mmCIF file of N, CA, C and O in Angstrom:
data_model
loop_
_atom_site.group_PDB
_atom_site.id
_atom_site.type_symbol
_atom_site.label_atom_id
_atom_site.label_comp_id
_atom_site.label_asym_id
_atom_site.label_seq_id
_atom_site.Cartn_x
_atom_site.Cartn_y
_atom_site.Cartn_z
ATOM 1 N N MET A 1 76.501 -9.508 -37.129
ATOM 2 C CA MET A 1 75.613 -8.758 -37.326
ATOM 3 C C MET A 1 74.917 -9.127 -38.568
ATOM 4 O O MET A 1 73.232 -8.851 -38.681
ATOM 5 N N ASP A 2 75.027 -9.227 -39.739
ATOM 6 C CA ASP A 2 74.206 -9.648 -40.974
ATOM 7 C C ASP A 2 73.562 -10.839 -40.738
ATOM 8 O O ASP A 2 72.476 -11.014 -40.836
ATOM 9 N N LYS A 3 74.043 -11.906 -39.800
ATOM 10 C CA LYS A 3 72.870 -13.228 -39.426
ATOM 11 C C LYS A 3 72.010 -12.592 -38.705
ATOM 12 O O LYS A 3 71.079 -13.054 -38.937
ATOM 13 N N ALA A 4 72.211 -11.882 -37.491
ATOM 14 C CA ALA A 4 70.891 -11.344 -36.699
ATOM 15 C C ALA A 4 70.139 -10.766 -37.945
ATOM 16 O O ALA A 4 69.087 -10.995 -37.380
ATOM 17 N N LEU A 5 70.457 -9.934 -38.636
ATOM 18 C CA LEU A 5 69.640 -9.235 -39.104
ATOM 19 C C LEU A 5 68.579 -9.878 -40.073
ATOM 20 O O LEU A 5 67.232 -9.922 -40.324
ATOM 21 N N LEU A 6 69.474 -11.055 -40.636
ATOM 22 C CA LEU A 6 68.663 -11.812 -41.701
ATOM 23 C C LEU A 6 67.735 -12.843 -40.851
ATOM 24 O O LEU A 6 66.707 -13.281 -41.281
ATOM 25 N N GLU A 7 67.747 -13.383 -39.575
ATOM 26 C CA GLU A 7 67.066 -13.838 -38.626
ATOM 27 C C GLU A 7 66.070 -13.279 -38.546
ATOM 28 O O GLU A 7 65.080 -13.790 -38.254
ATOM 29 N N LEU A 8 66.133 -11.878 -37.786
ATOM 30 C CA LEU A 8 65.289 -10.910 -37.870
ATOM 31 C C LEU A 8 64.098 -11.047 -38.855
ATOM 32 O O LEU A 8 62.758 -11.127 -38.852
ATOM 33 N N LEU A 9 64.864 -10.813 -40.092
ATOM 34 C CA LEU A 9 63.674 -10.559 -41.291
ATOM 35 C C LEU A 9 63.126 -11.645 -41.802
ATOM 36 O O LEU A 9 62.078 -11.705 -42.137
ATOM 37 N N LYS A 10 63.730 -12.829 -41.742
ATOM 38 C CA LYS A 10 63.229 -14.499 -41.850
ATOM 39 C C LYS A 10 62.014 -14.397 -40.619
ATOM 40 O O LYS A 10 60.827 -14.884 -41.130
ATOM 41 N N GLU A 11 62.407 -14.122 -39.786
ATOM 42 C CA GLU A 11 61.118 -14.434 -38.329
ATOM 43 C C GLU A 11 59.721 -13.186 -38.758
ATOM 44 O O GLU A 11 58.552 -13.760 -38.858
ATOM 45 N N ALA A 12 59.947 -11.889 -39.360
ATOM 46 C CA ALA A 12 59.424 -11.070 -39.461
ATOM 47 C C ALA A 12 58.253 -12.008 -40.570
ATOM 48 O O ALA A 12 57.228 -11.770 -41.029
ATOM 49 N N LYS A 13 59.240 -12.411 -41.917
ATOM 50 C CA LYS A 13 58.376 -13.082 -43.099
ATOM 51 C C LYS A 13 57.706 -13.853 -42.518
ATOM 52 O O LYS A 13 56.692 -14.463 -43.179
ATOM 53 N N GLU A 14 58.185 -15.220 -41.723
ATOM 54 C CA GLU A 14 57.134 -16.395 -41.173
ATOM 55 C C GLU A 14 56.065 -15.667 -40.400
ATOM 56 O O GLU A 14 54.929 -16.249 -41.029
ATOM 57 N N LYS A 15 56.057 -14.827 -39.561
ATOM 58 C CA LYS A 15 54.674 -13.850 -38.821
ATOM 59 C C LYS A 15 54.057 -13.602 -39.916
ATOM 60 O O LYS A 15 53.053 -13.594 -39.731
ATOM 61 N N GLU A 16 54.292 -12.894 -40.923
ATOM 62 C CA GLU A 16 53.211 -12.185 -42.048
ATOM 63 C C GLU A 16 52.748 -13.343 -42.962
ATOM 64 O O GLU A 16 51.659 -13.236 -42.933
ATOM 65 N N GLU A 17 53.653 -14.607 -42.823
ATOM 66 C CA GLU A 17 52.927 -15.665 -43.816
ATOM 67 C C GLU A 17 51.731 -16.017 -42.873
ATOM 68 O O GLU A 17 50.927 -16.334 -43.575
ATOM 69 N N LYS A 18 51.745 -16.317 -41.760
ATOM 70 C CA LYS A 18 50.927 -16.746 -40.868
ATOM 71 C C LYS A 18 49.914 -15.803 -40.614
ATOM 72 O O LYS A 18 48.674 -16.382 -40.427
ATOM 73 N N LYS A 19 50.499 -14.825 -40.378
ATOM 74 C CA LYS A 19 49.026 -13.885 -40.538
ATOM 75 C C LYS A 19 47.980 -13.744 -41.576
ATOM 76 O O LYS A 19 46.651 -13.864 -41.495
ATOM 77 N N MET A 20 48.772 -13.890 -42.862
ATOM 78 C CA MET A 20 48.281 -13.973 -44.493
ATOM 79 C C MET A 20 47.122 -15.316 -44.164
ATOM 80 O O MET A 20 46.256 -15.190 -44.620
ATOM 81 N N ASN A 21 48.035 -16.768 -43.687
ATOM 82 C CA ASN A 21 47.498 -17.576 -43.542
ATOM 83 C C ASN A 21 46.030 -17.629 -42.914
ATOM 84 O O ASN A 21 45.059 -18.324 -42.877
ATOM 85 N N ARG A 22 46.018 -16.972 -41.830
ATOM 86 C CA ARG A 22 44.869 -16.711 -40.787
ATOM 87 C C ARG A 22 43.516 -16.049 -41.437
ATOM 88 O O ARG A 22 42.631 -16.050 -41.457
ATOM 89 N N SER A 23 44.462 -15.156 -42.030
ATOM 90 C CA SER A 23 43.298 -14.189 -42.966
ATOM 91 C C SER A 23 42.986 -14.677 -44.000
ATOM 92 O O SER A 23 41.415 -14.898 -44.358
ATOM 93 N N GLN A 24 43.455 -15.583 -44.713
ATOM 94 C CA GLN A 24 42.447 -16.819 -45.658
ATOM 95 C C GLN A 24 42.011 -17.344 -45.097
ATOM 96 O O GLN A 24 40.471 -17.795 -45.590
ATOM 97 N N GLU A 25 42.338 -18.162 -43.835
ATOM 98 C CA GLU A 25 40.938 -19.010 -43.477
ATOM 99 C C GLU A 25 39.958 -18.410 -43.022
ATOM 100 O O GLU A 25 38.576 -19.052 -43.096
ATOM 101 N N GLN A 26 39.939 -17.229 -42.394
ATOM 102 C CA GLN A 26 39.141 -16.229 -42.033
ATOM 103 C C GLN A 26 37.939 -16.093 -42.932
ATOM 104 O O GLN A 26 36.640 -16.024 -42.767
ATOM 105 N N LYS A 27 38.754 -15.597 -43.989
ATOM 106 C CA LYS A 27 37.794 -15.548 -45.193
ATOM 107 C C LYS A 27 37.218 -16.557 -45.632
ATOM 108 O O LYS A 27 36.029 -16.600 -45.998
ATOM 109 N N THR A 28 37.646 -17.988 -45.843
ATOM 110 C CA THR A 28 37.088 -18.860 -45.833
ATOM 111 C C THR A 28 35.858 -19.408 -45.082
ATOM 112 O O THR A 28 34.906 -19.390 -45.612
ATOM 113 N N GLU A 29 36.099 -19.040 -43.844
ATOM 114 C CA GLU A 29 35.050 -19.256 -43.089
ATOM 115 C C GLU A 29 33.396 -18.365 -42.906
ATOM 116 O O GLU A 29 32.675 -19.002 -43.127
ATOM 117 N N ASP A 30 33.966 -17.127 -43.174
ATOM 118 C CA ASP A 30 33.033 -16.230 -43.665
ATOM 119 C C ASP A 30 32.273 -16.247 -44.896
ATOM 120 O O ASP A 30 30.992 -16.442 -44.982
ATOM 121 N N ARG A 31 32.696 -16.875 -46.059
ATOM 122 C CA ARG A 31 32.248 -17.332 -47.020
ATOM 123 C C ARG A 31 31.290 -18.454 -46.854
ATOM 124 O O ARG A 31 30.334 -18.614 -47.209
ATOM 125 N N GLN A 32 31.752 -19.631 -45.971
ATOM 126 C CA GLN A 32 31.077 -20.520 -45.674
ATOM 127 C C GLN A 32 29.808 -20.035 -44.839
ATOM 128 O O GLN A 32 28.846 -20.615 -44.926
ATOM 129 N N GLN A 33 29.924 -19.160 -44.031
ATOM 130 C CA GLN A 33 28.896 -18.931 -42.960
ATOM 131 C C GLN A 33 27.879 -18.440 -44.068
ATOM 132 O O GLN A 33 26.429 -18.429 -43.757
ATOM 133 N N ILE A 34 28.517 -17.443 -44.790
ATOM 134 C CA ILE A 34 27.297 -16.557 -45.885
ATOM 135 C C ILE A 34 26.822 -17.847 -46.609
ATOM 136 O O ILE A 34 25.486 -17.348 -46.860
ATOM 137 N N PHE A 35 27.382 -18.450 -47.030
ATOM 138 C CA PHE A 35 27.032 -19.647 -47.837
ATOM 139 C C PHE A 35 25.731 -20.461 -46.979
ATOM 140 O O PHE A 35 24.622 -20.684 -47.399
ATOM 141 N N ASN A 36 25.809 -20.862 -45.875
ATOM 142 C CA ASN A 36 24.793 -21.438 -44.801
ATOM 143 C C ASN A 36 23.490 -20.806 -44.821
ATOM 144 O O ASN A 36 22.544 -21.347 -44.770
ATOM 145 N N VAL A 37 24.135 -19.521 -44.487
ATOM 146 C CA VAL A 37 22.804 -18.757 -44.340
ATOM 147 C C VAL A 37 21.822 -18.266 -45.690
ATOM 148 O O VAL A 37 20.817 -18.265 -45.428
ATOM 149 N N GLY A 38 22.700 -18.100 -46.923
ATOM 150 C CA GLY A 38 21.773 -18.364 -47.896
ATOM 151 C C GLY A 38 20.985 -19.565 -48.280
ATOM 152 O O GLY A 38 20.069 -19.560 -48.550
ATOM 153 N N PHE A 39 21.379 -20.601 -47.919
ATOM 154 C CA PHE A 39 20.950 -21.907 -48.245
ATOM 155 C C PHE A 39 19.889 -21.730 -47.190
ATOM 156 O O PHE A 39 18.915 -22.368 -47.473
ATOM 157 N N GLN A 40 20.213 -21.636 -45.997
ATOM 158 C CA GLN A 40 18.854 -21.799 -45.323
ATOM 159 C C GLN A 40 17.617 -20.646 -45.446
ATOM 160 O O GLN A 40 16.430 -21.174 -45.254
ATOM 161 N N ALA A 41 18.271 -19.525 -46.206
ATOM 162 C CA ALA A 41 17.182 -18.634 -46.438
ATOM 163 C C ALA A 41 16.431 -19.328 -47.662
ATOM 164 O O ALA A 41 15.078 -19.274 -47.695
ATOM 165 N N GLY A 42 17.002 -19.926 -48.397
ATOM 166 C CA GLY A 42 16.483 -20.624 -49.553
ATOM 167 C C GLY A 42 15.458 -21.701 -49.259
ATOM 168 O O GLY A 42 14.349 -21.658 -49.961
ATOM 169 N N ILE A 43 15.788 -22.172 -48.119
ATOM 170 C CA ILE A 43 15.063 -23.385 -47.507
ATOM 171 C C ILE A 43 13.910 -23.039 -47.124
ATOM 172 O O ILE A 43 12.501 -23.530 -47.421
ATOM 173 N N GLN A 44 13.925 -21.897 -46.207
ATOM 174 C CA GLN A 44 12.733 -21.565 -45.519
ATOM 175 C C GLN A 44 11.929 -20.628 -46.844
ATOM 176 O O GLN A 44 10.567 -20.991 -46.799
ATOM 177 N N TYR A 45 12.212 -20.275 -47.970
ATOM 178 C CA TYR A 45 11.629 -19.554 -48.830
ATOM 179 C C TYR A 45 10.657 -20.734 -49.324
ATOM 180 O O TYR A 45 9.534 -20.243 -49.753
ATOM 181 N N MET A 46 11.263 -21.628 -49.782
ATOM 182 C CA MET A 46 10.314 -22.611 -50.599
ATOM 183 C C MET A 46 9.642 -23.271 -49.596
ATOM 184 O O MET A 46 8.433 -23.649 -49.858
ATOM 185 N N MET A 47 9.595 -23.558 -48.594
ATOM 186 C CA MET A 47 8.756 -23.889 -47.353
ATOM 187 C C MET A 47 7.849 -22.876 -47.115
ATOM 188 O O MET A 47 6.557 -23.653 -46.977
ATOM 189 N N ASP A 48 7.980 -21.477 -47.298
ATOM 190 C CA ASP A 48 6.687 -20.719 -46.914
ATOM 191 C C ASP A 48 6.189 -20.563 -48.325
ATOM 192 O O ASP A 48 4.844 -20.590 -48.328
ATOM 193 N N LYS A 49 6.745 -20.641 -49.445
ATOM 194 C CA LYS A 49 6.222 -20.790 -50.829
ATOM 195 C C LYS A 49 4.838 -21.945 -50.820
ATOM 196 O O LYS A 49 3.683 -21.907 -51.470
ATOM 197 N N ILE A 50 5.575 -23.386 -50.302
ATOM 198 C CA ILE A 50 4.661 -24.407 -50.300
ATOM 199 C C ILE A 50 3.620 -24.395 -49.544
ATOM 200 O O ILE A 50 2.124 -24.784 -49.930
ATOM 201 N N GLU A 51 3.823 -23.420 -48.540
ATOM 202 C CA GLU A 51 2.393 -23.038 -47.037
ATOM 203 C C GLU A 51 1.724 -22.272 -47.849
ATOM 204 O O GLU A 51 0.469 -22.741 -47.853
ATOM 205 N N ARG A 52 2.216 -21.301 -48.542
ATOM 206 C CA ARG A 52 0.742 -20.156 -49.149
ATOM 207 C C ARG A 52 0.496 -21.191 -50.365
ATOM 208 O O ARG A 52 -0.797 -20.896 -50.264
ATOM 209 N N GLN A 53 0.435 -22.065 -51.063
ATOM 210 C CA GLN A 53 0.061 -22.693 -52.063
ATOM 211 C C GLN A 53 -0.861 -23.741 -51.813
ATOM 212 O O GLN A 53 -2.113 -23.375 -51.998
ATOM 213 N N TYR A 54 -0.741 -24.317 -50.402
ATOM 214 C CA TYR A 54 -1.299 -25.133 -49.589
ATOM 215 C C TYR A 54 -2.456 -24.240 -49.110
ATOM 216 O O TYR A 54 -3.574 -24.670 -49.409
ATOM 217 N N GLN A 55 -2.369 -22.907 -48.482
ATOM 218 C CA GLN A 55 -3.568 -22.091 -47.960
ATOM 219 C C GLN A 55 -3.971 -21.696 -49.137
ATOM 220 O O GLN A 55 -5.460 -21.455 -48.988
ATOM 221 N N LEU A 56 -3.958 -21.741 -50.348
ATOM 222 C CA LEU A 56 -4.719 -21.013 -51.271
ATOM 223 C C LEU A 56 -5.354 -22.016 -52.313
ATOM 224 O O LEU A 56 -6.103 -21.591 -52.717
ATOM 225 N N GLY A 57 -4.892 -23.592 -51.827
ATOM 226 C CA GLY A 57 -5.753 -24.281 -52.232
ATOM 227 C C GLY A 57 -5.522 -24.555 -53.760
ATOM 228 O O GLY A 57 -5.827 -25.231 -54.875
ATOM 229 N N LYS A 58 -3.858 -24.091 -54.153
ATOM 230 C CA LYS A 58 -3.281 -24.403 -55.381
ATOM 231 C C LYS A 58 -2.202 -25.214 -55.369
ATOM 232 O O LYS A 58 -1.593 -25.598 -54.522
ATOM 233 N N PRO A 59 -2.060 -25.997 -56.631
ATOM 234 C CA PRO A 59 -1.022 -26.762 -56.573
ATOM 235 C C PRO A 59 0.277 -26.091 -57.019
ATOM 236 O O PRO A 59 0.216 -25.084 -57.034
ATOM 237 N N ILE A 60 1.409 -26.912 -56.788
ATOM 238 C CA ILE A 60 2.661 -26.808 -56.772
ATOM 239 C C ILE A 60 3.116 -27.454 -58.242
ATOM 240 O O ILE A 60 3.092 -28.550 -58.240
ATOM 241 N N LEU A 61 4.028 -26.642 -58.923
ATOM 242 C CA LEU A 61 4.788 -26.735 -60.284
ATOM 243 C C LEU A 61 5.973 -27.410 -59.847
ATOM 244 O O LEU A 61 6.878 -26.876 -59.410
ATOM 245 N N ALA A 62 6.204 -28.451 -59.985
ATOM 246 C CA ALA A 62 7.480 -29.190 -59.811
ATOM 247 C C ALA A 62 8.084 -30.033 -61.061
ATOM 248 O O ALA A 62 7.009 -30.961 -61.106
ATOM 249 N N ASN A 63 8.924 -29.956 -61.668
ATOM 250 C CA ASN A 63 9.224 -30.738 -62.791
ATOM 251 C C ASN A 63 8.362 -30.849 -63.868
ATOM 252 O O ASN A 63 8.194 -32.143 -64.146
ATOM 253 N N ASP A 64 7.733 -29.865 -63.917
ATOM 254 C CA ASP A 64 6.582 -29.924 -65.619
ATOM 255 C C ASP A 64 5.150 -30.751 -64.850
ATOM 256 O O ASP A 64 4.561 -30.888 -65.638
ATOM 257 N N HIS A 65 5.266 -30.789 -63.241
ATOM 258 C CA HIS A 65 3.794 -31.487 -62.938
ATOM 259 C C HIS A 65 3.279 -30.721 -61.942
ATOM 260 O O HIS A 65 4.314 -30.319 -61.146
ATOM 261 N N LEU A 66 2.210 -30.774 -61.828
ATOM 262 C CA LEU A 66 1.255 -30.253 -60.802
ATOM 263 C C LEU A 66 0.881 -31.014 -59.588
ATOM 264 O O LEU A 66 1.082 -32.327 -59.816
ATOM 265 N N TYR A 67 1.352 -30.512 -58.253
ATOM 266 C CA TYR A 67 1.410 -31.469 -57.480
ATOM 267 C C TYR A 67 0.667 -30.850 -56.469
ATOM 268 O O TYR A 67 0.322 -29.576 -55.808
ATOM 269 N N TRP A 68 -0.693 -31.568 -56.086
ATOM 270 C CA TRP A 68 -1.880 -30.907 -55.219
ATOM 271 C C TRP A 68 -1.170 -31.405 -53.718
ATOM 272 O O TRP A 68 -0.755 -32.676 -53.200
ATOM 273 N N LEU A 69 -1.704 -30.343 -52.910
ATOM 274 C CA LEU A 69 -1.251 -30.968 -51.269
ATOM 275 C C LEU A 69 -2.321 -31.095 -50.481
ATOM 276 O O LEU A 69 -3.406 -30.168 -50.718
ATOM 277 N N LYS A 70 -1.775 -31.531 -49.388
ATOM 278 C CA LYS A 70 -3.245 -31.784 -48.216
ATOM 279 C C LYS A 70 -2.678 -31.859 -46.946
ATOM 280 O O LYS A 70 -1.642 -32.429 -46.872
ATOM 281 N N GLY A 71 -3.489 -31.147 -46.038
ATOM 282 C CA GLY A 71 -2.706 -31.077 -45.057
ATOM 283 C C GLY A 71 -3.241 -32.376 -43.960
ATOM 284 O O GLY A 71 -3.390 -33.749 -44.402
ATOM 285 N N GLU A 72 -2.482 -32.609 -42.809
ATOM 286 C CA GLU A 72 -2.346 -33.633 -41.901
ATOM 287 C C GLU A 72 -4.032 -34.352 -41.612
ATOM 288 O O GLU A 72 -4.186 -35.442 -41.784
ATOM 289 N N ILE A 73 -4.549 -33.479 -41.380
ATOM 290 C CA ILE A 73 -6.193 -33.465 -40.837
ATOM 291 C C ILE A 73 -6.881 -34.136 -42.512
ATOM 292 O O ILE A 73 -7.227 -35.253 -42.084
ATOM 293 N N GLU A 74 -6.474 -33.442 -43.507
ATOM 294 C CA GLU A 74 -6.952 -34.367 -44.829
ATOM 295 C C GLU A 74 -6.776 -35.622 -45.002
ATOM 296 O O GLU A 74 -7.107 -36.647 -45.465
ATOM 297 N N ASN A 75 -5.547 -35.568 -44.901
ATOM 298 C CA ASN A 75 -4.644 -36.928 -45.419
ATOM 299 C C ASN A 75 -5.057 -38.104 -43.986
ATOM 300 O O ASN A 75 -5.351 -39.114 -44.367
ATOM 301 N N LEU A 76 -5.681 -37.595 -42.875
ATOM 302 C CA LEU A 76 -5.616 -38.766 -41.758
ATOM 303 C C LEU A 76 -7.682 -39.239 -42.391
ATOM 304 O O LEU A 76 -7.629 -40.301 -41.749
ATOM 305 N N HIS A 77 -7.984 -38.189 -42.600
ATOM 306 C CA HIS A 77 -9.319 -38.759 -42.826
ATOM 307 C C HIS A 77 -9.315 -39.469 -44.101
ATOM 308 O O HIS A 77 -9.902 -40.209 -44.209
ATOM 309 N N ASP A 78 -8.421 -39.526 -45.096
ATOM 310 C CA ASP A 78 -8.235 -40.253 -46.273
ATOM 311 C C ASP A 78 -8.124 -41.394 -45.926
ATOM 312 O O ASP A 78 -8.203 -42.599 -46.024
ATOM 313 N N ILE A 79 -6.722 -41.535 -44.806
ATOM 314 C CA ILE A 79 -6.415 -42.900 -44.302
ATOM 315 C C ILE A 79 -7.548 -43.412 -43.449
ATOM 316 O O ILE A 79 -7.784 -44.862 -43.797
ATOM 317 N N MET A 80 -8.674 -42.870 -42.712
ATOM 318 C CA MET A 80 -9.516 -43.503 -42.034
ATOM 319 C C MET A 80 -10.609 -44.127 -43.274
ATOM 320 O O MET A 80 -11.098 -45.293 -42.970
ATOM 321 N N ASP A 81 -11.068 -43.084 -44.162
ATOM 322 C CA ASP A 81 -11.965 -43.525 -45.194
ATOM 323 C C ASP A 81 -11.527 -44.836 -46.182
ATOM 324 O O ASP A 81 -12.062 -45.660 -46.101
ATOM 325 N N ASP A 82 -10.099 -44.672 -46.151
ATOM 326 C CA ASP A 82 -9.685 -46.046 -47.117
ATOM 327 C C ASP A 82 -9.623 -47.292 -45.935
ATOM 328 O O ASP A 82 -10.402 -48.625 -46.280
ATOM 329 N N ILE A 83 -9.576 -47.169 -44.418
ATOM 330 C CA ILE A 83 -9.723 -48.528 -43.666
ATOM 331 C C ILE A 83 -11.018 -48.281 -43.933
ATOM 332 O O ILE A 83 -11.423 -49.787 -43.792
ATOM 333 N N GLU A 84 -12.022 -47.417 -43.627
ATOM 334 C CA GLU A 84 -13.169 -47.999 -43.439
ATOM 335 C C GLU A 84 -13.728 -48.757 -44.540
ATOM 336 O O GLU A 84 -14.529 -49.576 -44.450
ATOM 337 N N ALA A 85 -13.355 -48.143 -45.499
ATOM 338 C CA ALA A 85 -14.018 -48.761 -47.095
ATOM 339 C C ALA A 85 -13.170 -50.106 -46.966
ATOM 340 O O ALA A 85 -14.068 -51.070 -47.641
ATOM 341 N N GLU A 86 -12.411 -50.709 -46.740
ATOM 342 C CA GLU A 86 -11.651 -52.018 -46.753
ATOM 343 C C GLU A 86 -12.102 -52.983 -45.737
ATOM 344 O O GLU A 86 -12.838 -54.136 -46.062
ATOM 345 N N TYR A 87 -12.606 -51.963 -44.421
ATOM 346 C CA TYR A 87 -13.207 -52.800 -43.562
ATOM 347 C C TYR A 87 -14.828 -53.410 -44.113
ATOM 348 O O TYR A 87 -15.202 -54.654 -44.119
ATOM 349 N N ASN A 88 -15.190 -52.710 -44.705
ATOM 350 C CA ASN A 88 -16.410 -52.718 -45.197
ATOM 351 C C ASN A 88 -16.939 -53.826 -46.653
ATOM 352 O O ASN A 88 -17.684 -54.631 -46.605
ATOM 353 N N ALA A 89 -15.523 -53.587 -47.263
ATOM 354 C CA ALA A 89 -15.377 -54.553 -48.315
ATOM 355 C C ALA A 89 -15.212 -56.176 -47.708
ATOM 356 O O ALA A 89 -15.960 -56.956 -48.270
ATOM 357 N N GLU A 90 -14.450 -56.202 -46.359
ATOM 358 C CA GLU A 90 -14.224 -57.331 -45.943
ATOM 359 C C GLU A 90 -15.331 -58.046 -45.363
ATOM 360 O O GLU A 90 -15.687 -58.986 -45.551
ATOM 361 N N MET A 91 -16.250 -56.987 -44.595
ATOM 362 C CA MET A 91 -17.689 -57.399 -44.084
ATOM 363 C C MET A 91 -18.265 -58.222 -44.760
ATOM 364 O O MET A 91 -19.350 -58.768 -44.899
ATOM 365 N N GLY A 92 -18.410 -57.044 -46.374
ATOM 366 C CA GLY A 92 -19.602 -57.704 -47.247
ATOM 367 C C GLY A 92 -19.007 -58.787 -47.549
ATOM 368 O O GLY A 92 -20.344 -59.868 -47.883
ATOM 369 N N LYS A 93 -17.960 -59.359 -47.917
ATOM 370 C CA LYS A 93 -17.740 -60.650 -48.449
ATOM 371 C C LYS A 93 -18.058 -61.676 -47.889
ATOM 372 O O LYS A 93 -18.303 -62.885 -47.877
ATOM 373 N N ASP A 94 -17.885 -61.639 -46.321
ATOM 374 C CA ASP A 94 -17.795 -62.537 -45.213
ATOM 375 C C ASP A 94 -19.488 -63.044 -45.141
ATOM 376 O O ASP A 94 -20.199 -63.933 -44.574
ATOM 377 N N GLU A 95 -20.472 -61.847 -45.151
ATOM 378 C CA GLU A 95 -21.713 -62.296 -44.919
ATOM 379 C C GLU A 95 -22.350 -63.292 -46.035
ATOM 380 O O GLU A 95 -22.104 -63.097 -46.995
#
């Protein structure tokens, strides 16, 4: 009888330990999910801030330096202007 009771107590203890381990694993998963959501929110905040600064025509301060932003159309115009200037310079030399 004592052996049976000890076995039952041992099984109950093992079940409780498994339950606690699952609980700890769930807490860890929950914390990771909360971290991931916060991380994504931070990234979105910074992207929104960069976009607002661009729309206002203001620079962004990063590492004690100001960075001016330009959109894809402005960038394409600059590239095309550079290509045109280079082409004109080459043509001027060949003539």
